[in-house]
Tab-separated table of C-alpha atoms and ligand atoms in Angstrom:
chain	number	residue	atom	x	y	z
X	1	MET	CA	126.389	122.692	219.149
X	2	PRO	CA	124.072	125.773	219.428
X	3	ARG	CA	127.219	127.882	219.484
X	4	LYS	CA	128.301	126.551	216.137
X	5	PHE	CA	124.838	127.272	214.743
X	6	ILE	CA	125.082	130.952	215.801
X	7	TYR	CA	128.561	131.195	214.344
X	8	VAL	CA	127.325	129.940	210.960
X	9	THR	CA	124.339	132.334	210.967
X	10	ILE	CA	126.494	135.362	211.655
X	11	THR	CA	129.004	134.353	209.034
X	12	LYS	CA	126.260	134.035	206.430
X	13	ARG	CA	124.895	137.457	207.329
X	14	TYR	CA	128.321	139.024	207.086
X	15	LEU	CA	128.851	137.275	203.794
X	16	LEU	CA	125.580	138.637	202.433
X	17	ALA	CA	126.347	142.146	203.674
X	18	PHE	CA	129.818	141.954	202.183
X	19	THR	CA	128.465	140.715	198.835
X	20	LEU	CA	125.933	143.572	198.708
X	21	LEU	CA	128.642	146.100	199.515
X	22	ALA	CA	130.922	144.638	196.861
X	23	LEU	CA	128.103	144.742	194.276
X	24	ALA	CA	127.296	148.355	195.172
X	25	LEU	CA	130.958	149.365	194.822
X	26	PHE	CA	131.208	147.515	191.513
X	27	GLY	CA	128.058	149.290	190.293
X	28	LEU	CA	129.505	152.686	191.193
X	29	SER	CA	132.736	151.949	189.373
X	30	LEU	CA	131.015	151.126	186.062
X	31	PRO	CA	131.221	153.754	183.303
X	32	ASN	CA	128.355	156.190	182.797
X	33	THR	CA	127.285	154.668	179.510
X	34	TYR	CA	126.651	151.360	181.260
X	35	HIS	CA	124.216	153.064	183.632
X	36	LEU	CA	122.549	154.707	180.652
X	37	ALA	CA	122.180	151.340	178.959
X	38	VAL	CA	120.679	149.737	182.063
X	39	MET	CA	118.369	152.714	182.508
X	40	THR	CA	117.064	152.461	178.948
X	41	ALA	CA	116.842	148.665	178.764
X	42	ALA	CA	113.457	148.827	180.471
X	43	ILE	CA	111.919	151.537	178.269
X	44	VAL	CA	113.070	150.173	174.931
X	45	THR	CA	110.507	148.441	172.743
X	46	THR	CA	111.446	145.019	171.399
X	47	THR	CA	109.146	144.876	168.361
X	48	ALA	CA	111.128	145.400	165.157
X	49	GLU	CA	109.137	147.726	162.961
X	50	TYR	CA	111.920	148.066	160.372
X	51	ASP	CA	114.322	145.667	158.662
X	52	ILE	CA	117.118	148.130	159.326
X	53	VAL	CA	117.484	151.458	161.132
X	54	LEU	CA	120.115	153.869	159.771
X	55	ASP	CA	121.643	156.445	162.081
X	56	ALA	CA	123.207	159.539	160.526
X	57	GLY	CA	125.703	160.736	163.131
X	58	HIS	CA	125.255	164.144	164.842
X	59	GLY	CA	122.839	166.831	163.506
X	60	GLY	CA	121.361	170.190	164.494
X	61	VAL	CA	123.476	172.055	167.063
X	62	ASP	CA	125.916	169.133	166.997
X	63	SER	CA	127.943	169.505	163.801
X	64	GLY	CA	130.229	166.576	164.610
X	65	GLY	CA	133.701	166.836	163.104
X	66	VAL	CA	134.552	169.859	160.967
X	67	GLY	CA	136.802	169.801	157.914
X	68	ALA	CA	138.459	172.652	155.993
X	69	ASP	CA	136.020	175.185	154.445
X	70	ALA	CA	133.399	174.390	157.110
X	71	VAL	CA	132.538	170.907	155.902
X	72	TYR	CA	130.399	169.400	158.660
X	73	GLU	CA	130.298	165.736	159.558
X	74	LYS	CA	126.533	165.980	160.240
X	75	ASP	CA	125.807	166.989	156.612
X	76	ILE	CA	127.897	164.239	155.032
X	77	THR	CA	126.524	161.492	157.286
X	78	LEU	CA	122.951	162.579	156.477
X	79	ASP	CA	123.624	162.694	152.728
X	80	ILE	CA	125.145	159.185	152.738
X	81	VAL	CA	122.347	157.789	154.911
X	82	LEU	CA	119.616	159.219	152.654
X	83	ARG	CA	121.310	157.728	149.580
X	84	LEU	CA	121.658	154.424	151.420
X	85	ARG	CA	117.987	154.498	152.438
X	86	ASP	CA	116.900	154.957	148.801
X	87	ILE	CA	119.002	152.020	147.583
X	88	LEU	CA	117.784	149.710	150.366
X	89	GLU	CA	114.148	150.691	149.901
X	90	ASN	CA	114.434	150.012	146.166
X	91	ALA	CA	115.774	146.559	147.099
X	92	GLY	CA	112.638	145.972	149.175
X	93	LEU	CA	113.860	146.629	152.719
X	94	LYS	CA	111.809	148.551	155.247
X	95	VAL	CA	114.162	151.305	156.400
X	96	GLY	CA	113.896	153.451	159.532
X	97	LEU	CA	116.036	156.523	160.267
X	98	THR	CA	117.061	158.216	163.489
X	99	ARG	CA	116.863	161.515	161.573
X	100	ASP	CA	116.118	162.605	158.003
X	101	SER	CA	116.905	166.301	158.403
X	102	ASP	CA	119.437	168.600	160.089
X	103	THR	CA	118.391	167.976	163.698
X	104	ASP	CA	119.684	166.111	166.726
X	105	VAL	CA	117.491	163.382	168.223
X	106	THR	CA	117.218	164.562	171.837
X	107	HIS	CA	113.408	164.801	171.400
X	108	LEU	CA	113.270	161.006	171.161
X	109	ALA	CA	114.711	160.453	174.652
X	110	ASP	CA	112.852	160.980	177.904
X	111	GLN	CA	115.929	160.576	180.109
X	112	GLY	CA	119.501	161.808	180.267
X	113	LYS	CA	120.947	164.846	182.021
X	114	THR	CA	122.902	166.483	179.221
X	115	ARG	CA	121.974	167.171	175.592
X	116	HIS	CA	124.637	164.699	174.513
X	117	GLN	CA	123.214	161.960	176.766
X	118	ARG	CA	119.662	162.547	175.523
X	119	ASP	CA	120.902	162.479	171.936
X	120	LEU	CA	122.665	159.143	172.487
X	121	LEU	CA	119.641	157.699	174.276
X	122	GLY	CA	117.364	158.831	171.450
X	123	ARG	CA	119.503	157.023	168.860
X	124	TYR	CA	119.861	153.974	171.085
X	125	LYS	CA	116.082	153.800	171.516
X	126	ILE	CA	115.232	154.124	167.803
X	127	LEU	CA	117.845	151.508	166.842
X	128	HIS	CA	115.663	149.006	168.729
X	129	SER	CA	112.870	149.426	166.192
X	130	GLY	CA	115.045	147.671	163.568
X	131	LYS	CA	116.199	144.087	163.077
X	132	LEU	CA	119.615	145.498	162.100
X	133	GLY	CA	121.206	148.886	162.566
X	134	MET	CA	123.989	150.991	161.084
X	135	SER	CA	125.436	154.218	162.418
X	136	VAL	CA	127.383	156.383	159.950
X	137	HIS	CA	130.110	158.825	161.023
X	138	ILE	CA	133.107	160.674	159.597
X	139	ASN	CA	136.348	160.767	161.568
X	140	THR	CA	138.739	163.568	162.487
X	141	ALA	CA	142.301	163.297	163.815
X	142	LYS	CA	145.151	165.578	164.827
X	143	ASP	CA	147.370	163.574	162.512
X	144	THR	CA	146.266	164.740	159.053
X	145	GLU	CA	147.889	161.678	157.467
X	146	GLN	CA	145.187	159.470	159.014
X	147	LYS	CA	142.719	158.483	156.312
X	148	GLY	CA	140.264	155.838	155.263
X	149	ALA	CA	137.274	154.013	156.688
X	150	ILE	CA	136.866	152.013	159.897
X	151	VAL	CA	134.152	149.467	160.667
X	152	PHE	CA	133.330	149.039	164.381
X	153	TYR	CA	131.312	146.181	165.865
X	154	MET	CA	130.366	145.097	169.376
X	155	ARG	CA	133.164	143.094	170.983
X	156	ASN	CA	132.347	139.392	171.446
X	157	ALA	CA	129.105	139.604	169.460
X	158	TYR	CA	129.247	136.836	166.845
X	159	ILE	CA	126.395	138.060	164.628
X	160	ASP	CA	127.594	141.674	164.711
X	161	ARG	CA	131.055	140.496	163.724
X	162	GLN	CA	129.776	138.619	160.662
X	163	TYR	CA	127.682	141.622	159.691
X	164	ALA	CA	130.660	143.986	160.115
X	165	GLN	CA	132.946	141.774	158.016
X	166	THR	CA	130.413	141.526	155.182
X	167	VAL	CA	130.093	145.323	155.034
X	168	PHE	CA	133.878	145.785	155.381
X	169	ASP	CA	134.496	143.554	152.343
X	170	GLU	CA	132.283	145.782	150.183
X	171	LEU	CA	133.506	149.101	151.588
X	172	GLU	CA	137.101	148.070	150.885
X	173	ARG	CA	136.326	148.069	147.151
X	174	VAL	CA	135.518	151.798	147.075
X	175	GLN	CA	137.460	153.405	149.942
X	176	THR	CA	140.912	153.088	151.516
X	177	MET	CA	140.635	151.321	154.872
X	178	ASN	CA	142.279	152.897	157.937
X	179	HIS	CA	142.367	149.509	159.623
X	180	THR	CA	142.849	146.368	157.542
X	181	PHE	CA	140.381	144.571	159.820
X	182	ILE	CA	137.035	145.205	161.531
X	183	VAL	CA	137.510	146.806	164.943
X	184	PRO	CA	135.808	145.490	168.121
X	185	ARG	CA	134.594	148.054	170.669
X	186	SER	CA	132.613	147.656	173.859
X	187	ASN	CA	132.158	151.274	174.967
X	188	LEU	CA	130.057	152.688	172.121
X	189	MET	CA	126.433	153.213	173.163
X	190	VAL	CA	124.840	152.528	169.753
X	191	LEU	CA	126.662	149.196	169.475
X	192	LYS	CA	125.089	148.109	172.765
X	193	ALA	CA	121.596	148.047	171.269
X	194	LYS	CA	120.019	144.581	171.224
X	195	PRO	CA	119.736	144.292	167.423
X	196	PRO	CA	123.106	143.887	165.658
X	197	VAL	CA	124.372	147.426	165.033
X	198	ILE	CA	127.676	148.389	163.417
X	199	MET	CA	129.297	151.803	163.176
X	200	ILE	CA	131.092	153.032	160.077
X	201	GLU	CA	133.604	155.866	160.058
X	202	VAL	CA	133.617	156.545	156.336
X	203	GLY	CA	136.845	158.561	156.225
X	204	PHE	CA	138.726	161.478	157.837
X	205	LEU	CA	137.592	165.085	157.363
X	206	THR	CA	141.070	166.120	158.501
X	207	ASN	CA	142.754	164.324	155.610
X	208	GLU	CA	142.968	166.213	152.318
X	209	THR	CA	142.354	163.207	150.083
X	210	ASP	CA	139.418	161.982	152.158
X	211	LEU	CA	137.917	165.463	152.356
X	212	GLN	CA	138.078	165.795	148.593
X	213	LYS	CA	136.394	162.424	148.173
X	214	LEU	CA	133.715	163.063	150.788
X	215	THR	CA	132.688	166.394	149.288
X	216	ASP	CA	132.129	164.684	145.919
X	217	PRO	CA	128.498	163.483	145.573
X	218	GLN	CA	129.614	160.686	143.237
X	219	PHE	CA	131.954	159.301	145.867
X	220	ARG	CA	129.224	159.498	148.523
X	221	GLN	CA	126.952	157.571	146.159
X	222	SER	CA	129.603	154.865	145.706
X	223	ILE	CA	129.992	154.636	149.506
X	224	ALA	CA	126.211	154.306	149.886
X	225	GLU	CA	126.149	151.604	147.210
X	226	ALA	CA	128.978	149.658	148.857
X	227	LEU	CA	127.284	149.860	152.274
X	228	ALA	CA	123.993	148.777	150.697
X	229	THR	CA	125.599	145.788	148.960
X	230	GLY	CA	127.152	144.715	152.269
X	231	ILE	CA	123.864	145.117	154.133
X	232	LEU	CA	121.885	143.224	151.481
X	233	LYS	CA	124.413	140.375	151.365
X	234	TYR	CA	124.287	140.104	155.112
X	235	TRP	CA	120.519	140.497	155.154
X	236	SER	CA	120.031	137.243	153.193
X	237	LEU	CA	122.348	135.365	155.581
X	238	TYR	CA	120.630	136.925	158.591
X	239	GLN	CA	117.173	135.917	157.343
X	240	LEU	CA	118.390	132.322	156.978
X	241	GLU	CA	119.871	132.291	160.478
X	242	GLN	CA	116.681	133.707	162.001
X	243	THR	CA	114.484	131.008	160.430
X	244	GLU	CA	116.721	128.039	161.196
I	1	LIG	ZN1	130.817	161.320	164.586
């Protein structure tokens, strides 16, 4: 019988060693953004200072996509976000921003090897100071026929999905939609934030019709209004769900 005891002990040890090795290999095979998310999970604050945090994509040295006649994504996202902030504040929401001027947000991150990583981490961190979040971008594509808006949400996140659909329904009234449905993603850093965050690609800088629309302040105002209506509609539902 002692022999059997030893046999079992060794097997358990091997099993443990094997499990650890398998976990280590699995860890190494995960994408970089996952490591970034794990790294930041510990440093992120959980107190929500704002009702919503708006993230204007790119900024500073990072122009984002570029359209004909040097139209920069970073300028259009900021303009839409500032309009959106004004509407939401007038409706009584406390609004936070990742940036309110032409700058990137690397100064907000204390980790990350590259400028791009620090910029992502900065946005990710600030999004945690809101109960909801929205990141605004403008698309580009090789195919100049591609046009219209896309709404991205975190795959398998029920609340984010509801939020995305509510905003989609409003956006659809003022802009062509590139996808006729909200699009789930699991590899976008900002969507991984704990509060529900959705990402909007408002249109394509590489499409002539979209570019014309996006360089028109009146169109940008109508986009901001549609996004605001979606957020406010969802906000009432969200408040109810949080108090239930
Ligand atoms: Zn972008």
